[in-house]
Amino acid sequence: ELGEGPDAGLPKEAVEALRLGPADVSDSYLLAKTFYDIGEYQRAASALDGGVAGTANALAGLSCEEVFIKAYSLFLAGEKIKEQEILEINDPLERSSVENPNIRKLSKDLTELYHAARLDGFGLYMYAVVLRELAGSSGVLNVHRLSPFSVLCEAVVAFPWNWSAWLDLATIVVQEQRDIPEDMPLPKSAQWIHHFFVVHCFIELGSQHHCETALELLHDLEATFPQSNYLLGQLGLANYNLRKFQAAEENFEELRHRDPYRLDNMDTYSNILYVKESKAALSHLAHVAMKNDKYRPETCCIVGNYYSLKSQHERAVLYFQRALKLNRKFLAAWTLMGHEFVEMKNTGAAIEAYRRGVDVNPRDYRAWYGLGQTYEILTMFHYALFYYRKAVKLRPTDARMWCALGNCYKLLERYEEAIACFERAARHHDQEGIALIELARLYQDRHRREHAAESYRAFLSSRDGDFDKAPGDAGVAEALEFLVEFHRANGELALAAKYCSRMLECGGAKEEWAKEQLKLLQGEHAAAAL
C-alpha cells in the first residue's frame, strides 16, 4: 500500500517510519537538526545535551530520533578532528593509528542502549558504524563480542529503506567474504531493496560468475523499474567488470542521455573511453564534468584519464592527487595514479599509490596487479609473484592475471608452473593471444614439439580474420614459420605449403623467406611424386 500526496510511490511503512515521531518534537531536536544540516556537528550534539541527570550516558533520556542525530553528529565531529590530525602527520604508521576521539564513548553509550533495546533502525545503523570504526582502530577490542555485520542485519530489518545500511552491509560481505544474507524477515514492500543489495554485492565481488549473475538479476529488476538510472549504472559496471566494453559504453551513454549532469559512475565510463582510445569522447566528457562540478573526485579522475591518454602523465597525476584531496578513500584515484607513476618510471611512488589503494580495498585486484607489475619492472620477481598471486586469487577467471603470473614464473625459470598458468589463461579466453604464443614457446624450449605445434595452431585459429588487418604480426609470423618447419620435418608437405601460402598472405619481413620455402616445398613434392 502506497502513501499519498508528496509521499506517493513510497510504501506506507516507510512513510510512517520516516516521520519525525510525536507531533510535539522538541525544540532541542529541531535546533540540533538545523546545526547538523549546515555541518556544525559539535553544536548539533551540544544542542541535545542534558539528557538524564546523574547518568554518564550522554544519550540516555533522548528519543530515538535524538539519539541518532546526537550520535551521528558526535561521530562526524570526531571524524573531522581525525582527518585534521592525519593531514598534520607525515609518517604512514602514525597516520594509521589516529582514531576518532569520540568513538570509545559512543561505543559505550550505544552498547548500553542496544542491550536495553532502545535503538530503532537508524540507531542500530549508527551503532554498526561505530563498531566498524572500532574494528579498524588499533588496540581497541569489542569486549561485547558484537559484530557490525549482525547489528547491520538488525538495522536493515528494523528499517529496510536505509540504503546506507545496505551499502555498509555489502562492504562487510565483500571484504570479509561472507555469505550474502538471504531469507531476511523484510516486509513485502521492501523485498526489492534486498534484490538491489544482492546485485551490488555481486558487482563488488567482481568475478565473472558474480557479474554474469548480476546481469541476470538486473534484467529481471528492469522489468519492475524500467526507468531506474541506478540499475542502468549497475548494468554498465557489470559489463565493465566482464570487459564487455561496447555494451558498457552503450549503458553509460544511455545513462548520460537520461541524466546529463550525473557524475556517479562517470569515472568508470572514462576508463572505457581511455581503453578504446576515444580521445574526442573523453575530451567532451571531461569538459562537461568540469563545467558540472570540478570539485568532485569523479571529475578529477575523468580529467586525469584525459591527460593520461594524451601522454601528459604529470598533469594526470596532479588531477588524481586532487581527487584524493577531496576523498582520500577514492580507490580509483590511487590505482590510476599508480599507473601514471609507472609510465613516468617513478616506481617508488607507484608502489606507494598501489599500497594505499590496497589499504582502501584489499579486494581491488587492479592494485595488486599494479604492485606485481612494478616489482617485475624492478626485477624483484619473488615480490612480483606474491602480488600476482593475490590478483589471481581475486580474479581467477581473468586471463590477464594468469598471463602475468605465468610470465613471472618464466622469468624465475620455473617453467612447469609457467606452463600451467598459461594453460589456465588459454582456458579463460585470452583475448590478446598472449597465453597460446607463450605456451608454444615454452613447449618448443622444452622440446615438446607436438604440444608447441598444437598451441601455435590454436593461436592462429584465434587470430583468423586478423591476418589482413595486421600484416607482419610477429606472433603470427612466428607461428607460421614454426608450423612450416614442423610439418616439413614430418613429411607433411601439403600442410607445410598451406602455412607458407598463409604467410605470403600476411606479408611482412618473412615474405621472402616464405617464397623460398614454397619453392623448395614444391620441388620436394615434385621429387616425391616421381
Short mmCIF file of C-alpha atoms in Angstrom, two decimals:
data_model
loop_
_atom_site.label_atom_id
_atom_site.label_comp_id
_atom_site.label_asym_id
_atom_site.label_seq_id
_atom_site.Cartn_x
_atom_site.Cartn_y
_atom_site.Cartn_z
CA GLU A 1 0.00 0.00 0.00
CA LEU A 2 1.45 3.36 -1.05
CA GLY A 3 1.40 6.77 0.58
CA GLU A 4 -0.47 9.78 -0.78
CA GLY A 5 0.39 13.36 -1.73
CA PRO A 6 4.13 14.13 -1.56
CA ASP A 7 4.75 10.59 -0.29
CA ALA A 8 3.06 8.95 -3.30
CA GLY A 9 5.03 5.97 -4.56
CA LEU A 10 6.55 5.14 -1.16
CA PRO A 11 5.38 2.17 0.91
CA LYS A 12 3.27 3.33 3.85
CA GLU A 13 5.62 1.54 6.25
CA ALA A 14 8.48 3.73 5.02
CA VAL A 15 6.39 6.90 5.20
CA GLU A 16 5.38 6.19 8.79
CA ALA A 17 8.90 5.25 9.85
CA LEU A 18 10.36 8.42 8.33
CA ARG A 19 8.02 10.75 10.16
CA LEU A 20 9.66 12.77 12.92
CA GLY A 21 7.71 10.88 15.57
CA PRO A 22 5.42 12.66 18.02
CA ALA A 23 3.80 15.89 16.93
CA ASP A 24 5.48 17.72 19.81
CA VAL A 25 9.05 17.24 18.58
CA SER A 26 11.33 19.10 20.96
CA ASP A 27 12.84 22.44 20.08
CA SER A 28 16.22 20.93 21.00
CA TYR A 29 15.83 18.31 18.28
CA LEU A 30 14.88 20.91 15.65
CA LEU A 31 17.85 23.07 16.64
CA ALA A 32 20.22 20.08 16.55
CA LYS A 33 18.86 19.04 13.14
CA THR A 34 19.47 22.56 11.83
CA PHE A 35 23.07 22.57 13.07
CA TYR A 36 23.56 19.10 11.57
CA ASP A 37 22.21 20.21 8.18
CA ILE A 38 24.74 23.05 7.95
CA GLY A 39 27.66 20.84 9.05
CA GLU A 40 28.02 22.21 12.60
CA TYR A 41 28.29 18.75 14.13
CA GLN A 42 29.69 19.64 17.55
CA ARG A 43 26.97 22.27 18.02
CA ALA A 44 24.34 19.76 16.90
CA ALA A 45 25.46 17.32 19.59
CA SER A 46 25.67 20.10 22.17
CA ALA A 47 22.08 21.17 21.44
CA LEU A 48 20.92 17.79 22.74
CA ASP A 49 22.98 17.85 25.94
CA GLY A 50 21.33 17.39 29.30
CA GLY A 51 19.59 14.03 28.89
CA VAL A 52 19.01 12.26 32.20
CA ALA A 53 20.67 13.97 35.15
CA GLY A 54 23.12 11.87 37.13
CA THR A 55 23.91 9.42 34.32
CA ALA A 56 27.21 9.06 32.48
CA ASN A 57 25.43 8.06 29.27
CA ALA A 58 25.21 11.14 27.04
CA LEU A 59 22.42 9.50 25.02
CA ALA A 60 20.19 8.45 27.93
CA GLY A 61 16.75 10.01 28.09
CA LEU A 62 16.72 11.03 24.42
CA SER A 63 14.15 9.90 21.86
CA CYS A 64 15.21 7.54 19.05
CA GLU A 65 15.46 10.46 16.61
CA GLU A 66 17.54 12.48 19.07
CA VAL A 67 19.83 9.51 19.78
CA PHE A 68 20.61 9.16 16.07
CA ILE A 69 21.21 12.88 15.46
CA LYS A 70 23.43 13.24 18.52
CA ALA A 71 25.39 10.03 17.96
CA TYR A 72 25.92 10.75 14.26
CA SER A 73 26.92 14.36 14.98
CA LEU A 74 29.47 13.24 17.58
CA PHE A 75 30.81 10.63 15.16
CA LEU A 76 31.19 13.14 12.30
CA ALA A 77 32.74 15.75 14.61
CA GLY A 78 35.28 13.14 15.69
CA GLU A 79 35.97 12.17 12.06
CA LYS A 80 36.64 15.82 11.26
CA ILE A 81 39.22 16.03 14.07
CA LYS A 82 40.74 12.72 12.95
CA GLU A 83 41.14 13.93 9.35
CA GLN A 84 42.78 17.16 10.52
CA GLU A 85 45.28 15.21 12.63
CA ILE A 86 46.07 12.85 9.74
CA LEU A 87 46.89 15.82 7.49
CA GLU A 88 49.48 17.03 10.00
CA ILE A 89 51.28 13.65 10.27
CA ASN A 90 53.83 12.52 7.67
CA ASP A 91 54.64 9.04 8.99
CA PRO A 92 52.26 6.44 7.44
CA LEU A 93 52.41 4.24 10.56
CA GLU A 94 51.39 7.13 12.81
CA ARG A 95 48.63 8.13 10.39
CA SER A 96 47.11 4.66 10.56
CA SER A 97 47.00 4.79 14.38
CA VAL A 98 44.96 8.02 14.60
CA GLU A 99 41.44 7.32 15.82
CA ASN A 100 38.18 9.20 16.20
CA PRO A 101 38.34 10.81 19.68
CA ASN A 102 34.62 10.26 20.29
CA ILE A 103 34.48 6.64 19.21
CA ARG A 104 35.04 4.85 22.52
CA LYS A 105 32.49 6.90 24.46
CA LEU A 106 29.97 6.45 21.63
CA SER A 107 30.55 2.71 21.67
CA LYS A 108 29.95 2.52 25.43
CA ASP A 109 26.77 4.63 25.32
CA LEU A 110 25.27 2.90 22.28
CA THR A 111 26.07 -0.53 23.72
CA GLU A 112 24.02 0.31 26.82
CA LEU A 113 21.08 1.43 24.68
CA TYR A 114 21.41 -1.65 22.48
CA HIS A 115 21.17 -4.03 25.42
CA ALA A 116 18.22 -2.02 26.73
CA ALA A 117 16.51 -2.47 23.30
CA ARG A 118 16.24 1.32 22.89
CA LEU A 119 17.69 1.60 19.38
CA ASP A 120 15.49 1.87 16.28
CA GLY A 121 16.65 1.13 12.71
CA PHE A 122 18.70 4.32 12.48
CA GLY A 123 20.17 3.86 15.96
CA LEU A 124 21.20 0.32 15.07
CA TYR A 125 22.80 1.60 11.86
CA MET A 126 24.73 4.19 13.86
CA TYR A 127 25.84 1.53 16.34
CA ALA A 128 27.12 -0.65 13.47
CA VAL A 129 29.06 2.32 12.04
CA VAL A 130 30.73 2.84 15.42
CA LEU A 131 31.55 -0.88 15.73
CA ARG A 132 33.12 -0.85 12.25
CA GLU A 133 35.24 2.15 13.15
CA LEU A 134 36.31 0.41 16.36
CA ALA A 135 37.26 -2.72 14.44
CA GLY A 136 39.59 -0.61 12.30
CA SER A 137 41.24 1.13 15.27
CA SER A 138 44.45 -0.36 16.59
CA GLY A 139 44.39 -1.67 20.12
CA VAL A 140 40.61 -1.40 20.50
CA LEU A 141 38.71 -4.57 21.37
CA ASN A 142 34.99 -5.14 21.05
CA VAL A 143 34.51 -6.53 24.54
CA HIS A 144 30.82 -7.13 23.92
CA ARG A 145 31.61 -9.51 21.03
CA LEU A 146 29.03 -7.81 18.82
CA SER A 147 29.86 -7.82 15.13
CA PRO A 148 28.99 -4.89 12.84
CA PHE A 149 27.56 -7.50 10.45
CA SER A 150 24.95 -8.78 12.90
CA VAL A 151 23.96 -5.27 14.02
CA LEU A 152 23.61 -4.11 10.39
CA CYS A 153 21.36 -7.10 9.69
CA GLU A 154 19.18 -5.97 12.60
CA ALA A 155 19.24 -2.39 11.28
CA VAL A 156 18.01 -3.27 7.78
CA VAL A 157 15.27 -5.49 9.20
CA ALA A 158 14.15 -2.69 11.55
CA PHE A 159 14.14 -0.12 8.70
CA PRO A 160 14.76 -1.70 5.29
CA TRP A 161 14.74 1.57 3.31
CA ASN A 162 18.07 2.85 4.69
CA TRP A 163 20.30 2.24 1.65
CA SER A 164 23.40 3.39 3.56
CA ALA A 165 22.97 0.44 5.92
CA TRP A 166 22.70 -1.96 2.97
CA LEU A 167 25.87 -0.49 1.43
CA ASP A 168 27.83 -0.95 4.67
CA LEU A 169 26.49 -4.50 4.91
CA ALA A 170 27.65 -5.15 1.34
CA THR A 171 31.13 -3.82 2.17
CA ILE A 172 31.43 -6.31 5.03
CA VAL A 173 30.13 -9.17 2.85
CA VAL A 174 32.73 -8.39 0.17
CA GLN A 175 35.74 -7.64 2.37
CA GLU A 176 35.17 -10.49 4.85
CA GLN A 177 33.99 -12.91 2.13
CA ARG A 178 30.78 -13.68 3.99
CA ASP A 179 27.72 -15.33 2.52
CA ILE A 180 25.13 -12.86 1.28
CA PRO A 181 22.31 -12.86 3.88
CA GLU A 182 19.14 -14.41 2.47
CA ASP A 183 15.64 -15.00 3.88
CA MET A 184 15.65 -11.78 5.88
CA PRO A 185 12.29 -11.03 7.56
CA LEU A 186 11.54 -7.97 5.43
CA PRO A 187 8.05 -6.64 4.66
CA LYS A 188 6.76 -7.48 1.20
CA SER A 189 7.03 -3.83 0.16
CA ALA A 190 10.80 -3.90 0.85
CA GLN A 191 11.81 -7.10 -0.94
CA TRP A 192 13.02 -5.13 -3.94
CA ILE A 193 15.74 -3.36 -1.93
CA HIS A 194 17.20 -6.73 -0.94
CA HIS A 195 17.47 -7.57 -4.66
CA PHE A 196 19.29 -4.26 -5.23
CA PHE A 197 21.64 -5.18 -2.37
CA VAL A 198 22.39 -8.63 -3.83
CA VAL A 199 23.19 -7.09 -7.24
CA HIS A 200 25.50 -4.55 -5.60
CA CYS A 201 27.33 -7.34 -3.72
CA PHE A 202 27.80 -9.41 -6.89
CA ILE A 203 29.21 -6.44 -8.82
CA GLU A 204 31.57 -5.53 -5.97
CA LEU A 205 32.77 -9.15 -5.77
CA GLY A 206 33.65 -8.69 -9.43
CA SER A 207 34.28 -12.26 -10.61
CA GLN A 208 32.95 -13.44 -13.96
CA HIS A 209 30.36 -15.70 -12.32
CA HIS A 210 29.16 -12.98 -9.94
CA CYS A 211 28.87 -10.35 -12.68
CA GLU A 212 27.02 -12.69 -15.04
CA THR A 213 24.56 -13.49 -12.22
CA ALA A 214 24.23 -9.75 -11.52
CA LEU A 215 23.34 -9.13 -15.18
CA GLU A 216 20.56 -11.73 -14.99
CA LEU A 217 19.15 -10.14 -11.82
CA LEU A 218 19.42 -6.66 -13.32
CA HIS A 219 17.42 -7.65 -16.40
CA ASP A 220 14.72 -9.04 -14.08
CA LEU A 221 14.69 -5.85 -11.99
CA GLU A 222 14.49 -3.67 -15.10
CA ALA A 223 11.07 -5.15 -15.80
CA THR A 224 9.88 -3.64 -12.49
CA PHE A 225 11.97 -0.45 -12.62
CA PRO A 226 12.32 0.30 -16.36
CA GLN A 227 13.39 3.94 -15.84
CA SER A 228 15.83 3.37 -12.98
CA ASN A 229 19.09 5.21 -13.65
CA TYR A 230 20.68 3.34 -10.75
CA LEU A 231 20.01 -0.03 -12.39
CA LEU A 232 21.35 1.26 -15.71
CA GLY A 233 24.55 2.35 -13.96
CA GLN A 234 24.87 -1.09 -12.36
CA LEU A 235 24.43 -2.69 -15.79
CA GLY A 236 27.33 -0.59 -17.05
CA LEU A 237 29.52 -1.61 -14.11
CA ALA A 238 28.70 -5.31 -14.55
CA ASN A 239 29.54 -5.19 -18.27
CA TYR A 240 32.73 -3.25 -17.49
CA ASN A 241 33.85 -5.91 -14.98
CA LEU A 242 33.17 -8.55 -17.64
CA ARG A 243 35.28 -6.49 -20.10
CA LYS A 244 32.27 -6.11 -22.38
CA PHE A 245 33.34 -2.57 -23.16
CA GLN A 246 30.98 -1.97 -26.07
CA ALA A 247 27.91 -2.95 -24.02
CA ALA A 248 29.16 -0.95 -21.02
CA GLU A 249 29.77 2.11 -23.21
CA GLU A 250 26.21 1.90 -24.54
CA ASN A 251 24.87 1.65 -20.97
CA PHE A 252 26.76 4.74 -19.85
CA GLU A 253 25.84 6.71 -22.97
CA GLU A 254 22.16 5.97 -22.30
CA LEU A 255 22.70 6.99 -18.66
CA ARG A 256 24.19 10.32 -19.75
CA HIS A 257 21.30 10.86 -22.13
CA ARG A 258 18.80 10.31 -19.30
CA ASP A 259 20.77 12.28 -16.69
CA PRO A 260 23.20 14.72 -18.38
CA TYR A 261 24.52 16.16 -15.10
CA ARG A 262 25.25 12.82 -13.43
CA LEU A 263 28.80 12.20 -12.22
CA ASP A 264 28.29 8.90 -10.37
CA ASN A 265 29.92 6.05 -12.36
CA MET A 266 31.24 8.50 -14.97
CA ASP A 267 34.83 7.81 -13.88
CA THR A 268 34.26 4.19 -14.93
CA TYR A 269 32.85 5.43 -18.24
CA SER A 270 36.05 7.46 -18.72
CA ASN A 271 38.09 4.26 -18.15
CA ILE A 272 36.21 2.64 -21.04
CA LEU A 273 36.84 5.63 -23.33
CA TYR A 274 40.51 5.50 -22.30
CA VAL A 275 40.83 1.80 -23.15
CA LYS A 276 39.13 2.40 -26.52
CA GLU A 277 41.35 5.47 -27.10
CA SER A 278 38.28 7.62 -27.81
CA LYS A 279 40.04 10.96 -27.39
CA ALA A 280 37.19 13.14 -28.66
CA ALA A 281 34.54 11.47 -26.49
CA LEU A 282 36.80 11.56 -23.41
CA SER A 283 37.61 15.22 -24.03
CA HIS A 284 33.89 16.05 -24.24
CA LEU A 285 33.14 14.07 -21.07
CA ALA A 286 35.95 15.87 -19.20
CA HIS A 287 34.69 19.28 -20.37
CA VAL A 288 31.10 18.53 -19.27
CA ALA A 289 32.25 17.15 -15.91
CA MET A 290 34.41 20.22 -15.20
CA LYS A 291 31.53 22.51 -16.09
CA ASN A 292 29.16 20.49 -13.90
CA ASP A 293 31.27 20.18 -10.71
CA LYS A 294 35.04 20.41 -10.84
CA TYR A 295 35.38 19.61 -7.13
CA ARG A 296 34.16 16.04 -7.35
CA PRO A 297 36.64 13.11 -7.22
CA GLU A 298 34.90 11.58 -10.26
CA THR A 299 35.56 14.76 -12.27
CA CYS A 300 39.24 14.76 -11.30
CA CYS A 301 39.62 11.12 -12.38
CA ILE A 302 37.91 11.81 -15.72
CA VAL A 303 40.26 14.73 -16.41
CA GLY A 304 43.22 12.66 -15.22
CA ASN A 305 42.33 9.91 -17.70
CA TYR A 306 42.07 12.53 -20.47
CA TYR A 307 45.60 13.82 -19.80
CA SER A 308 46.91 10.27 -19.47
CA LEU A 309 45.53 9.43 -22.91
CA LYS A 310 47.38 12.48 -24.25
CA SER A 311 50.56 11.13 -22.55
CA GLN A 312 50.68 14.16 -20.25
CA HIS A 313 51.37 12.00 -17.21
CA GLU A 314 52.47 14.78 -14.84
CA ARG A 315 49.17 16.63 -15.32
CA ALA A 316 47.26 13.37 -14.96
CA VAL A 317 48.94 12.75 -11.58
CA LEU A 318 48.02 16.27 -10.50
CA TYR A 319 44.32 15.58 -11.08
CA PHE A 320 44.42 12.19 -9.38
CA GLN A 321 46.03 13.89 -6.38
CA ARG A 322 43.22 16.45 -6.40
CA ALA A 323 40.69 13.62 -6.32
CA LEU A 324 42.42 12.19 -3.25
CA LYS A 325 42.45 15.57 -1.51
CA LEU A 326 38.68 15.60 -1.94
CA ASN A 327 38.31 11.97 -0.82
CA ARG A 328 41.42 10.08 0.29
CA LYS A 329 39.47 6.81 0.16
CA PHE A 330 38.54 7.21 -3.51
CA LEU A 331 40.02 3.91 -4.66
CA ALA A 332 40.10 4.53 -8.41
CA ALA A 333 42.36 7.56 -7.97
CA TRP A 334 45.03 5.61 -6.06
CA THR A 335 45.16 2.87 -8.69
CA LEU A 336 45.14 5.24 -11.67
CA MET A 337 47.83 7.39 -10.08
CA GLY A 338 49.94 4.25 -9.63
CA HIS A 339 49.59 3.55 -13.37
CA GLU A 340 50.78 7.08 -14.16
CA PHE A 341 53.83 6.77 -11.91
CA VAL A 342 54.72 3.53 -13.70
CA GLU A 343 54.55 5.41 -17.03
CA MET A 344 56.80 8.09 -15.52
CA LYS A 345 59.20 5.33 -14.33
CA ASN A 346 58.74 6.51 -10.74
CA THR A 347 58.44 3.03 -9.27
CA GLY A 348 58.70 4.12 -5.63
CA ALA A 349 55.72 6.45 -5.93
CA ALA A 350 53.81 3.82 -7.93
CA ILE A 351 54.30 1.23 -5.17
CA GLU A 352 53.11 3.72 -2.53
CA ALA A 353 49.99 4.57 -4.57
CA TYR A 354 49.09 0.92 -5.16
CA ARG A 355 49.66 0.10 -1.48
CA ARG A 356 47.33 2.90 -0.44
CA GLY A 357 44.75 1.52 -2.86
CA VAL A 358 45.05 -1.92 -1.28
CA ASP A 359 44.62 -0.32 2.16
CA VAL A 360 41.34 1.24 1.00
CA ASN A 361 40.07 -2.00 -0.54
CA PRO A 362 42.07 -5.23 -0.10
CA ARG A 363 39.90 -6.84 -2.81
CA ASP A 364 40.98 -4.44 -5.55
CA TYR A 365 42.74 -6.75 -8.00
CA ARG A 366 43.97 -3.81 -10.09
CA ALA A 367 46.12 -2.51 -7.23
CA TRP A 368 47.59 -5.97 -6.52
CA TYR A 369 48.25 -6.44 -10.25
CA GLY A 370 49.88 -3.00 -10.40
CA LEU A 371 52.17 -3.90 -7.50
CA GLY A 372 53.15 -7.08 -9.33
CA GLN A 373 53.95 -5.16 -12.50
CA THR A 374 56.01 -2.58 -10.61
CA TYR A 375 58.12 -5.17 -8.80
CA GLU A 376 58.56 -7.03 -12.09
CA ILE A 377 59.97 -3.82 -13.60
CA LEU A 378 62.37 -3.68 -10.64
CA THR A 379 63.35 -7.33 -11.44
CA MET A 380 62.20 -8.33 -7.94
CA PHE A 381 60.39 -11.35 -9.28
CA HIS A 382 59.62 -13.10 -5.99
CA TYR A 383 57.81 -9.98 -4.75
CA ALA A 384 56.01 -9.71 -8.09
CA LEU A 385 54.98 -13.35 -7.79
CA PHE A 386 53.41 -12.71 -4.38
CA TYR A 387 51.30 -9.81 -5.69
CA TYR A 388 50.28 -11.56 -8.91
CA ARG A 389 49.06 -14.50 -6.82
CA LYS A 390 46.88 -12.06 -4.86
CA ALA A 391 45.43 -10.72 -8.11
CA VAL A 392 44.80 -14.23 -9.47
CA LYS A 393 43.01 -15.21 -6.27
CA LEU A 394 40.65 -12.26 -6.69
CA ARG A 395 40.18 -12.75 -10.47
CA PRO A 396 40.55 -16.50 -11.10
CA THR A 397 38.81 -16.28 -14.49
CA ASP A 398 40.81 -13.31 -15.81
CA ALA A 399 43.33 -14.48 -18.42
CA ARG A 400 45.47 -11.36 -17.93
CA MET A 401 46.18 -12.29 -14.31
CA TRP A 402 47.24 -15.81 -15.28
CA CYS A 403 49.46 -14.49 -18.10
CA ALA A 404 51.22 -12.11 -15.69
CA LEU A 405 51.73 -14.91 -13.16
CA GLY A 406 52.97 -17.26 -15.89
CA ASN A 407 55.44 -14.70 -17.18
CA CYS A 408 56.78 -14.21 -13.65
CA TYR A 409 57.31 -17.96 -13.24
CA LYS A 410 59.04 -17.97 -16.63
CA LEU A 411 61.42 -15.22 -15.51
CA LEU A 412 62.16 -17.27 -12.39
CA GLU A 413 62.87 -20.29 -14.67
CA ARG A 414 60.04 -22.26 -13.08
CA TYR A 415 58.84 -23.46 -16.43
CA GLU A 416 56.32 -26.12 -15.44
CA GLU A 417 54.44 -23.63 -13.24
CA ALA A 418 54.60 -21.12 -16.09
CA ILE A 419 53.10 -23.67 -18.49
CA ALA A 420 50.29 -24.41 -16.00
CA CYS A 421 49.49 -20.69 -15.70
CA PHE A 422 49.44 -20.08 -19.46
CA GLU A 423 47.20 -23.13 -19.90
CA ARG A 424 44.77 -21.63 -17.37
CA ALA A 425 44.89 -18.31 -19.23
CA ALA A 426 44.14 -20.04 -22.55
CA ARG A 427 41.13 -21.78 -21.00
CA HIS A 428 39.79 -18.42 -19.83
CA HIS A 429 39.55 -16.88 -23.31
CA ASP A 430 42.78 -14.91 -23.53
CA GLN A 431 41.68 -12.20 -25.97
CA GLU A 432 45.20 -10.94 -26.70
CA GLY A 433 46.52 -14.41 -27.59
CA ILE A 434 49.50 -13.99 -25.25
CA ALA A 435 48.92 -17.28 -23.43
CA LEU A 436 48.96 -19.51 -26.53
CA ILE A 437 52.06 -17.96 -28.06
CA GLU A 438 53.92 -18.16 -24.72
CA LEU A 439 52.80 -21.76 -24.27
CA ALA A 440 54.10 -22.64 -27.73
CA ARG A 441 57.48 -21.04 -26.98
CA LEU A 442 57.78 -22.85 -23.66
CA TYR A 443 56.87 -26.19 -25.24
CA GLN A 444 59.38 -25.53 -28.01
CA ASP A 445 62.14 -24.75 -25.49
CA ARG A 446 61.25 -27.95 -23.61
CA HIS A 447 61.47 -29.96 -26.88
CA ARG A 448 57.77 -30.81 -26.79
CA ARG A 449 57.24 -30.00 -30.44
CA GLU A 450 53.84 -31.70 -30.79
CA HIS A 451 52.46 -29.57 -27.97
CA ALA A 452 54.13 -26.49 -29.44
CA ALA A 453 52.52 -27.14 -32.83
CA GLU A 454 49.12 -27.59 -31.18
CA SER A 455 49.49 -24.27 -29.33
CA TYR A 456 50.63 -22.44 -32.46
CA ARG A 457 47.66 -23.82 -34.40
CA ALA A 458 45.28 -22.71 -31.63
CA PHE A 459 46.92 -19.28 -31.69
CA LEU A 460 46.40 -18.98 -35.45
CA SER A 461 42.77 -20.08 -35.10
CA SER A 462 42.23 -17.35 -32.50
CA ARG A 463 43.69 -14.81 -34.93
CA ASP A 464 41.71 -15.91 -38.01
CA GLY A 465 40.43 -12.83 -39.78
CA ASP A 466 43.18 -10.64 -38.33
CA PHE A 467 45.88 -11.53 -40.86
CA ASP A 468 44.78 -8.93 -43.37
CA LYS A 469 44.36 -6.31 -40.64
CA ALA A 470 47.79 -6.78 -39.05
CA PRO A 471 50.35 -7.65 -41.71
CA GLY A 472 53.72 -8.50 -40.26
CA ASP A 473 52.31 -9.55 -36.87
CA ALA A 474 55.36 -11.10 -35.15
CA GLY A 475 53.32 -13.76 -33.34
CA VAL A 476 51.51 -14.86 -36.50
CA ALA A 477 54.76 -14.97 -38.49
CA GLU A 478 56.46 -16.95 -35.72
CA ALA A 479 53.61 -19.47 -35.57
CA LEU A 480 53.50 -19.94 -39.33
CA GLU A 481 57.29 -20.31 -39.59
CA PHE A 482 57.33 -22.99 -36.90
CA LEU A 483 54.41 -24.89 -38.46
CA VAL A 484 56.04 -24.82 -41.90
CA GLU A 485 59.24 -26.34 -40.49
CA PHE A 486 57.36 -28.76 -38.20
CA HIS A 487 55.17 -30.22 -40.96
CA ARG A 488 58.07 -30.27 -43.42
CA ALA A 489 60.17 -32.26 -40.93
CA ASN A 490 57.27 -34.69 -40.52
CA GLY A 491 56.98 -35.11 -44.28
CA GLU A 492 53.58 -33.36 -44.37
CA LEU A 493 54.48 -31.22 -47.37
CA ALA A 494 50.92 -30.20 -48.26
CA LEU A 495 50.32 -28.78 -44.78
CA ALA A 496 53.70 -27.04 -44.83
CA ALA A 497 52.82 -25.46 -48.20
CA LYS A 498 49.43 -24.37 -46.83
CA TYR A 499 51.11 -22.46 -43.98
CA CYS A 500 53.64 -20.97 -46.41
CA SER A 501 50.78 -19.61 -48.51
CA ARG A 502 49.17 -18.09 -45.41
CA MET A 503 52.48 -16.43 -44.57
CA LEU A 504 52.54 -14.86 -48.02
CA GLU A 505 49.02 -13.51 -47.42
CA CYS A 506 50.25 -11.87 -44.20
CA GLY A 507 53.21 -10.19 -45.84
CA GLY A 508 55.81 -8.62 -43.59
CA ALA A 509 59.51 -9.37 -43.08
CA LYS A 510 59.12 -13.12 -43.62
CA GLU A 511 57.53 -12.81 -47.07
CA GLU A 512 60.76 -13.55 -48.99
CA TRP A 513 61.52 -16.50 -46.69
CA ALA A 514 58.03 -17.88 -47.35
CA LYS A 515 58.53 -17.61 -51.13
CA GLU A 516 61.81 -19.54 -50.92
CA GLN A 517 60.26 -22.21 -48.69
CA LEU A 518 57.29 -22.58 -51.02
CA LYS A 519 59.62 -23.16 -53.99
CA LEU A 520 61.58 -25.75 -52.01
CA LEU A 521 58.38 -27.49 -50.92
CA GLN A 522 57.08 -27.58 -54.49
CA GLY A 523 60.40 -29.11 -55.57
CA GLU A 524 60.30 -31.70 -52.79
CA HIS A 525 56.67 -32.51 -53.61
CA ALA A 526 57.54 -32.98 -57.30
CA ALA A 527 60.53 -35.18 -56.38
CA ALA A 528 58.35 -37.30 -54.09
CA ALA A 529 55.81 -37.77 -56.89
CA LEU A 530 58.41 -39.33 -59.23
#
